[in-house]
Amino acid sequence: MTDTAPRQPAAIPDRPSLEGLEEKWDRVWSEQKLYAFDPETTRDQVFSVDTPPPTASGSLHVGHVFGYSQADMIVRYQRMRGKNIFYPLGWDDNGLPTERRVQNYYGVRCDPSLPYDPDFTPPQEGGDNKSAKAANQLPISRRNFIELCERLTEIDEKSFEDVFRTLGLSVDWKHGYQTINAHSRATSQRAFLENLAAGQAYQSEAPTMWDVTYRTAVAQAEQEDRDRDGAYHRLGFTRTDGSGEKVVIATTRPELLPACVALVAHPDDERYQGLFGSTVTSPLFGVEVPVLAHPLAQPDKGAGIAMICTFGDANDVTWWRELELPTRSVIGRDGRFLPEAPWITTPEGQANYAELAGLTVFSAQKRVVEMATESGDLTGEIEKISHPVKFYENGDKPLEYVTSRQWYLTNGGRDGSEGGLRDELIARGRELTWHPAHMESRYRNWVEGLAGDWLISRQRFFGVPFPVWYGVGADGETDYDTVLTPSVDRLPIDPTIDVPEGFTEEQRGQAGGFVADPDILDTWATSSLTPQLAGGWNSDPELFSKVYPMDLRPQGHDIIRTWLFSTIVRSHLQQDALPWKHASINGWILDPDRKKMSKSKGNVVTPIGLLEQHGSDGVRYWAGRARQGVDTAFDEGQMKIGRRLAIKILNASKFALGFGEAPADPSGALAADPAAVTDPLDRALLANLAEVVEQSTTAFEDMDYARVLELVEPFFWAFCDDYIELVKERAHGNAPSGQAGADSARAALAIALEVQLRLFAPVIVFATEEVWSWWRGGSVHTQPWPVEEPLRAAAQGQDAALLDTVAQAAIVVRRLKSDAKVSQKTPVLSVTLRAPEAAAGHLEAARGDLMALGRIEALEIAGGDVDAISTEDAELGEPPVKQPRNQG
């Protein structure tokens, strides 16, 4: 690979520094289009990446820096391996977080009933969560609200891009995308219409998990369990056989008593055998309900008999469906009790329900307990418990079941038949190469545990509209079975603005006319198409053929069940293929309490300060030290180490280049003449480096960037602390070996430095580019990845262990002087180095460098039956006289 605009070497600065490198090199890379994708290519030449589109709402946090840095390391390696990189970055604009941020930032809320105001000015700019009360927000039309969403996401996206540029991501910004712009709307709507035509998308009116704050349905993948305090309340139902006998149930949801449709116990529970088939009346509300048997009932839970309400939890839904029970909903979409419950017919029951109408769930529960206590229907002590409760992952109130009409997409959740869609999707997981491999089980477990199809509709405003209308009958009622769809060439459309073919705007909402579907697609239903969005499936078929299926999906393990699974579902349904070949899974960032950092928990750290304090190379180093799939503690100590490493690369390189470099090799294989490397110590260095290159290449082929750092970093420090110190006198020409020895050291230094810069380049991107610019043309990031064969050839079969042996001897000589409490510059008049027999030959081969390093005038090397290198019969000279400081 060659640079698009090769650069000439620059002068080595007197005082190398990390400050300003991010801005300097980002500007150069942008001007030279260094990371641009070349469309004149074939698929086998391309390495394409399905990069996570961050939610463009608020600010990035350190978790983004962590995951995106790791993906960039893999990409940079593949670029150096000669691949034509397709590395776009998109922005996830739609979704509830964006709407909430707009509400708080501008002090508004959406009211679809209001007309559009083309001259609207928001009442504020720059609000925060403290202004989140709806009463404080100005209602505006849907179109005005969406315009504000688009305005704010554009601001956020620019700030996000600045952070990612500072971080050194080698993305091709020309191929960016948004999940809400016209291109993405058209792509998402086309995919939905194809799913609809294939029978994979369908409507159903059924109980749906509902977030009462956002007033929208929530899919299974977006739900999470949170432990909450609760209590068992024992309520007595009265048998209708005239005995007056009470049947006591225990429930954590007493407020749902007016929604009760049956009692249920396990068919084998002997306590309730005589009750099955009979009826009872509910306390407070006097509604007659049957007592039924079902194996899902748990004899050891509560009283062993439960009330079925529509709906309190997933068990209620199952019982309702399988026992064919009526629907008696009491909770509305706003989380408050509905004004009427027509199945309650007794005057007392109606009066009691009237006290609940309009109350929140919390208030209704409190009032039901009070009424049941007063009436004597509450028996025994209230038993306090802690139990898991379903929440929307971004919500702060428990989810409720609300019966509503929603759109669904098949995902195997309702198809458990052998060889069906569920099995096909599990097989796709086995087909994918996972990094680390054990993450495949998380995917498989999720698919196997699905309880239903994918609910893809949301009752929100900012997103991709469902591209459908419904016919309105002659009676003025909406006919949901008459679904009107647009032609693909009209996409994207907004059915609340556009009209179906054959109709006019005047027929909207009229008998014989049409109505728009008011809902939008779930965020994941758009984000699940990121390979298609970035690759141009709907707009650039030629590009799509060159990048799809993509090579890599990098992402966190927490969204395997959402983003990764949903993307596989869409690609399986749309293209009958996997969307990518590899999935690289990163872990979470943990706060000091070992809890996941997330915006919703309020424990995140924003990256700008970290990048300014530790430098981008320091922060990238911390990310690169973390293994794939492993949760990692937020650790500024590691960032400090990374910064020191980047500084050392600058300073050590300047020092090494100060010796003068060997002649360049026109082939570019080593960029220095390997024939000049004749000294055994120099050849041992290259033999060691060959091992590092070979193992690093193997690790990067497995996308294991952490292993690469584990290999390269120790070699570099040994190169700085041991090798350079050992050969610096020889490299300056101050050794008995003369010019040949100097040429050998200089050539080895040049070779080793250049190879190490390329090894570090995927992680330490700015310091390596800076050093490269001092003595080589072009960019280090477009150089070929080093290979071990030329290094082995230059090493001429030299034993790599020689370098370590000589380094150990250098430590022993230094310790000799330290123990004597004299300067390291103190001459050693004579000394014997005793070493194991095999090591003695290594020391003899490096005699001259050892004597120069230790200022040894007479050295005897004695091999023998010993375990380690040691000194004997040492005679030290006079320490050098300290020169007084110049006081003038």
mmCIF file with all atom_site columns, C-alpha atoms in Angstrom, residues 590-650:
data_model
loop_
_atom_site.group_PDB
_atom_site.id
_atom_site.type_symbol
_atom_site.label_atom_id
_atom_site.label_alt_id
_atom_site.label_comp_id
_atom_site.label_asym_id
_atom_site.label_entity_id
_atom_site.label_seq_id
_atom_site.pdbx_PDB_ins_code
_atom_site.Cartn_x
_atom_site.Cartn_y
_atom_site.Cartn_z
_atom_site.occupancy
_atom_site.B_iso_or_equiv
_atom_site.pdbx_formal_charge
_atom_site.auth_seq_id
_atom_site.auth_comp_id
_atom_site.auth_asym_id
_atom_site.auth_atom_id
_atom_site.pdbx_PDB_model_num
ATOM 1  C CA . LEU A 1 590 ? -16.275 -0.638 35.469 1.00 0.00 ? 590 LEU A CA 1
ATOM 2  C CA . ASP A 1 591 ? -16.284 2.204  37.975 1.00 0.00 ? 591 ASP A CA 1
ATOM 3  C CA . PRO A 1 592 ? -14.360 2.004  41.285 1.00 0.00 ? 592 PRO A CA 1
ATOM 4  C CA . ASP A 1 593 ? -17.307 0.049  42.774 1.00 0.00 ? 593 ASP A CA 1
ATOM 5  C CA . ARG A 1 594 ? -16.991 -2.538 39.971 1.00 0.00 ? 594 ARG A CA 1
ATOM 6  C CA . LYS A 1 595 ? -20.266 -1.384 38.423 1.00 0.00 ? 595 LYS A CA 1
ATOM 7  C CA . LYS A 1 596 ? -20.736 -0.857 34.691 1.00 0.00 ? 596 LYS A CA 1
ATOM 8  C CA . MET A 1 597 ? -20.218 2.722  33.583 1.00 0.00 ? 597 MET A CA 1
ATOM 9  C CA . SER A 1 598 ? -23.258 3.990  31.696 1.00 0.00 ? 598 SER A CA 1
ATOM 10 C CA . LYS A 1 599 ? -25.092 7.238  31.075 1.00 0.00 ? 599 LYS A CA 1
ATOM 11 C CA . SER A 1 600 ? -28.229 5.890  32.696 1.00 0.00 ? 600 SER A CA 1
ATOM 12 C CA . LYS A 1 601 ? -26.366 5.136  35.935 1.00 0.00 ? 601 LYS A CA 1
ATOM 13 C CA . GLY A 1 602 ? -24.722 8.565  35.972 1.00 0.00 ? 602 GLY A CA 1
ATOM 14 C CA . ASN A 1 603 ? -21.263 7.147  36.708 1.00 0.00 ? 603 ASN A CA 1
ATOM 15 C CA . VAL A 1 604 ? -19.572 7.812  33.378 1.00 0.00 ? 604 VAL A CA 1
ATOM 16 C CA . VAL A 1 605 ? -16.392 9.749  32.705 1.00 0.00 ? 605 VAL A CA 1
ATOM 17 C CA . THR A 1 606 ? -16.261 11.913 29.587 1.00 0.00 ? 606 THR A CA 1
ATOM 18 C CA . PRO A 1 607 ? -13.123 11.399 27.479 1.00 0.00 ? 607 PRO A CA 1
ATOM 19 C CA . ILE A 1 608 ? -11.992 14.916 26.562 1.00 0.00 ? 608 ILE A CA 1
ATOM 20 C CA . GLY A 1 609 ? -10.246 15.570 29.862 1.00 0.00 ? 609 GLY A CA 1
ATOM 21 C CA . LEU A 1 610 ? -8.548  12.178 29.735 1.00 0.00 ? 610 LEU A CA 1
ATOM 22 C CA . LEU A 1 611 ? -7.310  12.755 26.191 1.00 0.00 ? 611 LEU A CA 1
ATOM 23 C CA . GLU A 1 612 ? -5.943  16.159 27.146 1.00 0.00 ? 612 GLU A CA 1
ATOM 24 C CA . GLN A 1 613 ? -4.281  14.916 30.333 1.00 0.00 ? 613 GLN A CA 1
ATOM 25 C CA . HIS A 1 614 ? -2.828  11.597 29.179 1.00 0.00 ? 614 HIS A CA 1
ATOM 26 C CA . GLY A 1 615 ? -2.723  12.082 25.424 1.00 0.00 ? 615 GLY A CA 1
ATOM 27 C CA . SER A 1 616 ? -4.617  9.954  22.949 1.00 0.00 ? 616 SER A CA 1
ATOM 28 C CA . ASP A 1 617 ? -1.802  7.422  22.770 1.00 0.00 ? 617 ASP A CA 1
ATOM 29 C CA . GLY A 1 618 ? -1.957  6.974  26.536 1.00 0.00 ? 618 GLY A CA 1
ATOM 30 C CA . VAL A 1 619 ? -5.710  6.378  26.495 1.00 0.00 ? 619 VAL A CA 1
ATOM 31 C CA . ARG A 1 620 ? -5.443  4.023  23.510 1.00 0.00 ? 620 ARG A CA 1
ATOM 32 C CA . TYR A 1 621 ? -2.758  2.066  25.348 1.00 0.00 ? 621 TYR A CA 1
ATOM 33 C CA . TRP A 1 622 ? -5.140  1.520  28.272 1.00 0.00 ? 622 TRP A CA 1
ATOM 34 C CA . ALA A 1 623 ? -7.802  0.269  25.875 1.00 0.00 ? 623 ALA A CA 1
ATOM 35 C CA . GLY A 1 624 ? -5.310  -1.970 24.111 1.00 0.00 ? 624 GLY A CA 1
ATOM 36 C CA . ARG A 1 625 ? -4.234  -3.645 27.346 1.00 0.00 ? 625 ARG A CA 1
ATOM 37 C CA . ALA A 1 626 ? -7.774  -4.967 27.932 1.00 0.00 ? 626 ALA A CA 1
ATOM 38 C CA . ARG A 1 627 ? -8.606  -8.399 26.610 1.00 0.00 ? 627 ARG A CA 1
ATOM 39 C CA . GLN A 1 628 ? -11.581 -8.974 24.356 1.00 0.00 ? 628 GLN A CA 1
ATOM 40 C CA . GLY A 1 629 ? -14.804 -9.697 26.153 1.00 0.00 ? 629 GLY A CA 1
ATOM 41 C CA . VAL A 1 630 ? -13.363 -8.924 29.607 1.00 0.00 ? 630 VAL A CA 1
ATOM 42 C CA . ASP A 1 631 ? -14.797 -6.150 31.783 1.00 0.00 ? 631 ASP A CA 1
ATOM 43 C CA . THR A 1 632 ? -12.069 -3.647 32.612 1.00 0.00 ? 632 THR A CA 1
ATOM 44 C CA . ALA A 1 633 ? -11.658 -1.246 35.495 1.00 0.00 ? 633 ALA A CA 1
ATOM 45 C CA . PHE A 1 634 ? -11.372 2.417  34.653 1.00 0.00 ? 634 PHE A CA 1
ATOM 46 C CA . ASP A 1 635 ? -7.681  2.955  35.386 1.00 0.00 ? 635 ASP A CA 1
ATOM 47 C CA . GLU A 1 636 ? -5.896  6.247  34.822 1.00 0.00 ? 636 GLU A CA 1
ATOM 48 C CA . GLY A 1 637 ? -2.740  4.550  36.086 1.00 0.00 ? 637 GLY A CA 1
ATOM 49 C CA . GLN A 1 638 ? -2.652  2.495  32.893 1.00 0.00 ? 638 GLN A CA 1
ATOM 50 C CA . MET A 1 639 ? -3.153  5.667  30.862 1.00 0.00 ? 639 MET A CA 1
ATOM 51 C CA . LYS A 1 640 ? -0.148  7.236  32.602 1.00 0.00 ? 640 LYS A CA 1
ATOM 52 C CA . ILE A 1 641 ? 1.927   4.184  31.703 1.00 0.00 ? 641 ILE A CA 1
ATOM 53 C CA . GLY A 1 642 ? 0.757   4.513  28.122 1.00 0.00 ? 642 GLY A CA 1
ATOM 54 C CA . ARG A 1 643 ? 1.738   8.160  28.046 1.00 0.00 ? 643 ARG A CA 1
ATOM 55 C CA . ARG A 1 644 ? 5.207   7.313  29.395 1.00 0.00 ? 644 ARG A CA 1
ATOM 56 C CA . LEU A 1 645 ? 5.526   4.656  26.703 1.00 0.00 ? 645 LEU A CA 1
ATOM 57 C CA . ALA A 1 646 ? 4.639   7.150  23.963 1.00 0.00 ? 646 ALA A CA 1
ATOM 58 C CA . ILE A 1 647 ? 7.155   9.659  25.343 1.00 0.00 ? 647 ILE A CA 1
ATOM 59 C CA . LYS A 1 648 ? 9.802   6.928  25.509 1.00 0.00 ? 648 LYS A CA 1
ATOM 60 C CA . ILE A 1 649 ? 9.153   6.068  21.856 1.00 0.00 ? 649 ILE A CA 1
ATOM 61 C CA . LEU A 1 650 ? 9.881   9.699  20.969 1.00 0.00 ? 650 LEU A CA 1
#
